[in-house]
């Protein structure tokens, strides 16, 4: 069996007047993430991990933020495209382990909903999608609440 791993990292700025989407779930908060798409930083990190595992460049390469086609797009649609590309290269999704760094809002209560939504998008068991939340102890841009960062590691395999 050919097994490969990939990692992804993404950051988006928190601003007023935007909805907050994380892991395909809308989270009630006074601020939302700024971006060309819906700015779902968790899904973007996951997409980059998947692309990296399959050596298929990165999310900006496939979905440039200069393309009006992707303006305001639901990141779950980008994830569906990414999975398609990975499968076209002959790989199956194994599992993902994702960490979200945010001072506010509290992420933990929303993790089961995100796991369910991502498992649906990836057509996998919820047990294959791990999501963890952490703060950076008020240090740095995430600690000051200026943005949210996400890290993802994935495993893909070819039988
Ligand atoms: Mg992004």
Short mmCIF file of C-alpha atoms and ligand atoms in Angstrom, two decimals:
data_model
loop_
_atom_site.label_atom_id
_atom_site.label_comp_id
_atom_site.label_asym_id
_atom_site.label_seq_id
_atom_site.Cartn_x
_atom_site.Cartn_y
_atom_site.Cartn_z
CA UNK A 1 0.00 0.00 0.00
CA UNK A 2 1.27 3.45 -0.96
CA UNK A 3 0.69 5.79 2.00
CA UNK A 4 1.36 9.53 1.92
CA UNK A 5 0.94 12.40 4.36
CA UNK A 6 0.35 16.10 3.81
CA UNK A 7 0.14 19.19 5.97
CA UNK A 8 -1.73 22.44 5.49
CA UNK A 9 -1.73 25.80 7.25
CA UNK A 10 -3.94 28.84 6.80
CA UNK A 11 -4.81 32.12 8.51
CA UNK A 12 -7.67 34.56 8.00
CA UNK A 13 -8.28 37.91 9.62
CA UNK A 14 -11.33 38.45 11.89
CA UNK A 15 -13.40 41.48 10.89
CA UNK A 16 -16.84 42.98 11.50
CA UNK A 17 -19.65 42.42 9.03
CA UNK A 18 -18.76 38.86 7.99
CA UNK A 19 -20.24 35.49 8.98
CA UNK A 20 -17.92 33.09 10.76
CA UNK A 21 -17.60 29.74 8.99
CA UNK A 22 -15.39 27.00 10.40
CA UNK A 23 -15.39 23.40 9.22
CA UNK A 24 -18.47 24.01 7.10
CA UNK A 25 -20.45 25.19 10.15
CA UNK A 26 -21.63 28.74 10.79
CA UNK A 27 -20.63 29.85 14.28
CA UNK A 28 -22.43 32.71 16.03
CA UNK A 29 -19.86 35.44 16.79
CA UNK A 30 -19.62 39.23 16.51
CA UNK A 31 -16.81 38.90 13.93
CA UNK A 32 -16.24 36.76 10.84
CA UNK A 33 -13.25 35.76 8.76
CA UNK A 34 -12.25 37.97 5.85
CA UNK A 35 -11.46 36.38 2.50
CA UNK A 36 -12.34 36.09 -1.17
CA UNK A 37 -14.31 32.91 -0.42
CA UNK A 38 -16.33 32.29 2.76
CA UNK A 39 -12.84 32.24 4.40
CA UNK A 40 -13.36 28.91 6.16
CA UNK A 41 -9.79 28.69 7.43
CA UNK A 42 -10.22 25.14 8.73
CA UNK A 43 -11.35 23.79 5.36
CA UNK A 44 -8.58 25.73 3.58
CA UNK A 45 -5.91 24.11 5.77
CA UNK A 46 -7.52 20.72 5.14
CA UNK A 47 -7.56 21.32 1.36
CA UNK A 48 -3.87 22.28 1.38
CA UNK A 49 -3.01 19.16 3.40
CA UNK A 50 -4.86 16.97 0.89
CA UNK A 51 -3.24 18.70 -2.07
CA UNK A 52 0.17 18.46 -0.43
CA UNK A 53 -0.23 14.75 0.28
CA UNK A 54 -0.96 14.14 -3.41
CA UNK A 55 1.72 16.64 -4.54
CA UNK A 56 -0.90 18.77 -6.33
CA UNK A 57 0.36 22.27 -5.41
CA UNK A 58 -1.90 24.43 -3.19
CA UNK A 59 -5.38 25.88 -2.87
CA UNK A 60 -4.35 29.28 -4.32
CA UNK A 61 -2.97 27.53 -7.40
CA UNK A 62 -6.26 25.75 -8.11
CA UNK A 63 -8.68 28.45 -6.91
CA UNK A 64 -7.00 31.88 -7.35
CA UNK A 65 -8.54 34.74 -5.39
CA UNK A 66 -8.36 36.84 -8.57
CA UNK A 67 -11.04 34.62 -10.15
CA UNK A 68 -14.55 36.09 -9.60
CA UNK A 69 -15.90 32.53 -9.87
CA UNK A 70 -14.67 31.91 -6.32
CA UNK A 71 -15.96 35.13 -4.75
CA UNK A 72 -17.94 34.26 -1.63
CA UNK A 73 -17.79 30.55 -2.51
CA UNK A 74 -18.72 27.94 0.09
CA UNK A 75 -15.38 26.29 0.94
CA UNK A 76 -17.11 22.91 1.07
CA UNK A 77 -17.32 23.17 -2.73
CA UNK A 78 -13.55 23.74 -2.88
CA UNK A 79 -13.04 20.70 -0.64
CA UNK A 80 -15.21 18.62 -2.98
CA UNK A 81 -13.03 19.72 -5.94
CA UNK A 82 -9.85 18.93 -4.01
CA UNK A 83 -11.05 15.44 -3.10
CA UNK A 84 -11.89 14.90 -6.76
CA UNK A 85 -8.32 15.85 -7.77
CA UNK A 86 -6.82 13.57 -5.12
CA UNK A 87 -9.00 10.66 -6.28
CA UNK A 88 -8.11 11.35 -9.92
CA UNK A 89 -4.51 10.69 -8.90
CA UNK A 90 -5.60 7.32 -7.54
CA UNK A 91 -5.61 8.10 -3.81
CA UNK A 92 -8.22 7.47 -1.12
CA UNK A 93 -8.66 9.65 1.94
CA UNK A 94 -7.44 8.02 5.14
CA UNK A 95 -7.80 10.45 8.03
CA UNK A 96 -7.30 14.08 8.99
CA UNK A 97 -6.14 15.71 12.20
CA UNK A 98 -6.87 19.43 12.35
CA UNK A 99 -6.00 22.08 14.96
CA UNK A 100 -7.76 25.44 15.10
CA UNK A 101 -6.03 28.30 16.98
CA UNK A 102 -8.47 30.92 18.21
CA UNK A 103 -8.72 33.00 21.37
CA UNK A 104 -12.43 33.67 20.75
CA UNK A 105 -15.05 32.34 20.18
CA UNK A 106 -14.97 28.99 21.97
CA UNK A 107 -14.55 26.33 19.29
CA UNK A 108 -15.02 23.17 21.35
CA UNK A 109 -18.85 23.21 21.51
CA UNK A 110 -18.97 23.23 17.69
CA UNK A 111 -16.51 20.40 17.05
CA UNK A 112 -19.06 17.55 16.78
CA UNK A 113 -21.04 19.49 14.15
CA UNK A 114 -17.86 20.25 12.18
CA UNK A 115 -16.76 16.61 12.32
CA UNK A 116 -20.16 15.49 11.05
CA UNK A 117 -20.13 18.05 8.24
CA UNK A 118 -16.57 17.28 7.09
CA UNK A 119 -17.20 13.52 7.25
CA UNK A 120 -20.21 14.12 4.99
CA UNK A 121 -18.08 16.18 2.54
CA UNK A 122 -15.31 13.58 2.54
CA UNK A 123 -17.70 10.58 2.45
CA UNK A 124 -15.88 9.07 5.40
CA UNK A 125 -16.58 7.99 8.95
CA UNK A 126 -16.63 10.79 11.54
CA UNK A 127 -13.90 8.87 13.35
CA UNK A 128 -11.55 9.76 10.45
CA UNK A 129 -11.86 13.52 11.09
CA UNK A 130 -10.21 14.80 14.26
CA UNK A 131 -10.63 18.48 15.13
CA UNK A 132 -8.84 20.07 18.04
CA UNK A 133 -9.07 23.61 19.38
CA UNK A 134 -6.41 25.61 21.14
CA UNK A 135 -5.60 29.18 22.06
CA UNK A 136 -2.13 30.71 21.85
CA UNK A 137 -2.34 31.95 25.46
CA UNK A 138 -3.15 35.49 24.28
CA UNK A 139 0.14 35.62 22.36
CA UNK A 140 0.50 36.77 18.76
CA UNK A 141 -2.22 37.59 16.23
CA UNK A 142 -4.48 34.72 17.23
CA UNK A 143 -4.01 35.57 20.90
CA UNK A 144 -5.01 39.18 20.27
CA UNK A 145 -8.12 37.94 18.47
CA UNK A 146 -7.01 39.47 15.16
CA UNK A 147 -7.45 36.25 13.26
CA UNK A 148 -7.87 32.49 13.34
CA UNK A 149 -5.23 29.99 12.21
CA UNK A 150 -5.67 26.33 11.33
CA UNK A 151 -3.25 23.44 10.82
CA UNK A 152 -4.19 20.15 9.16
CA UNK A 153 -2.40 16.86 8.69
CA UNK A 154 -3.88 14.19 6.44
CA UNK A 155 -3.07 10.70 5.33
CA UNK A 156 -4.04 9.41 1.90
CA UNK A 157 -3.34 5.99 0.42
CA UNK A 158 -3.32 4.01 -2.79
CA UNK A 159 -4.12 0.31 -2.64
MG1 LIG B 1 -7.56 30.66 3.10
#
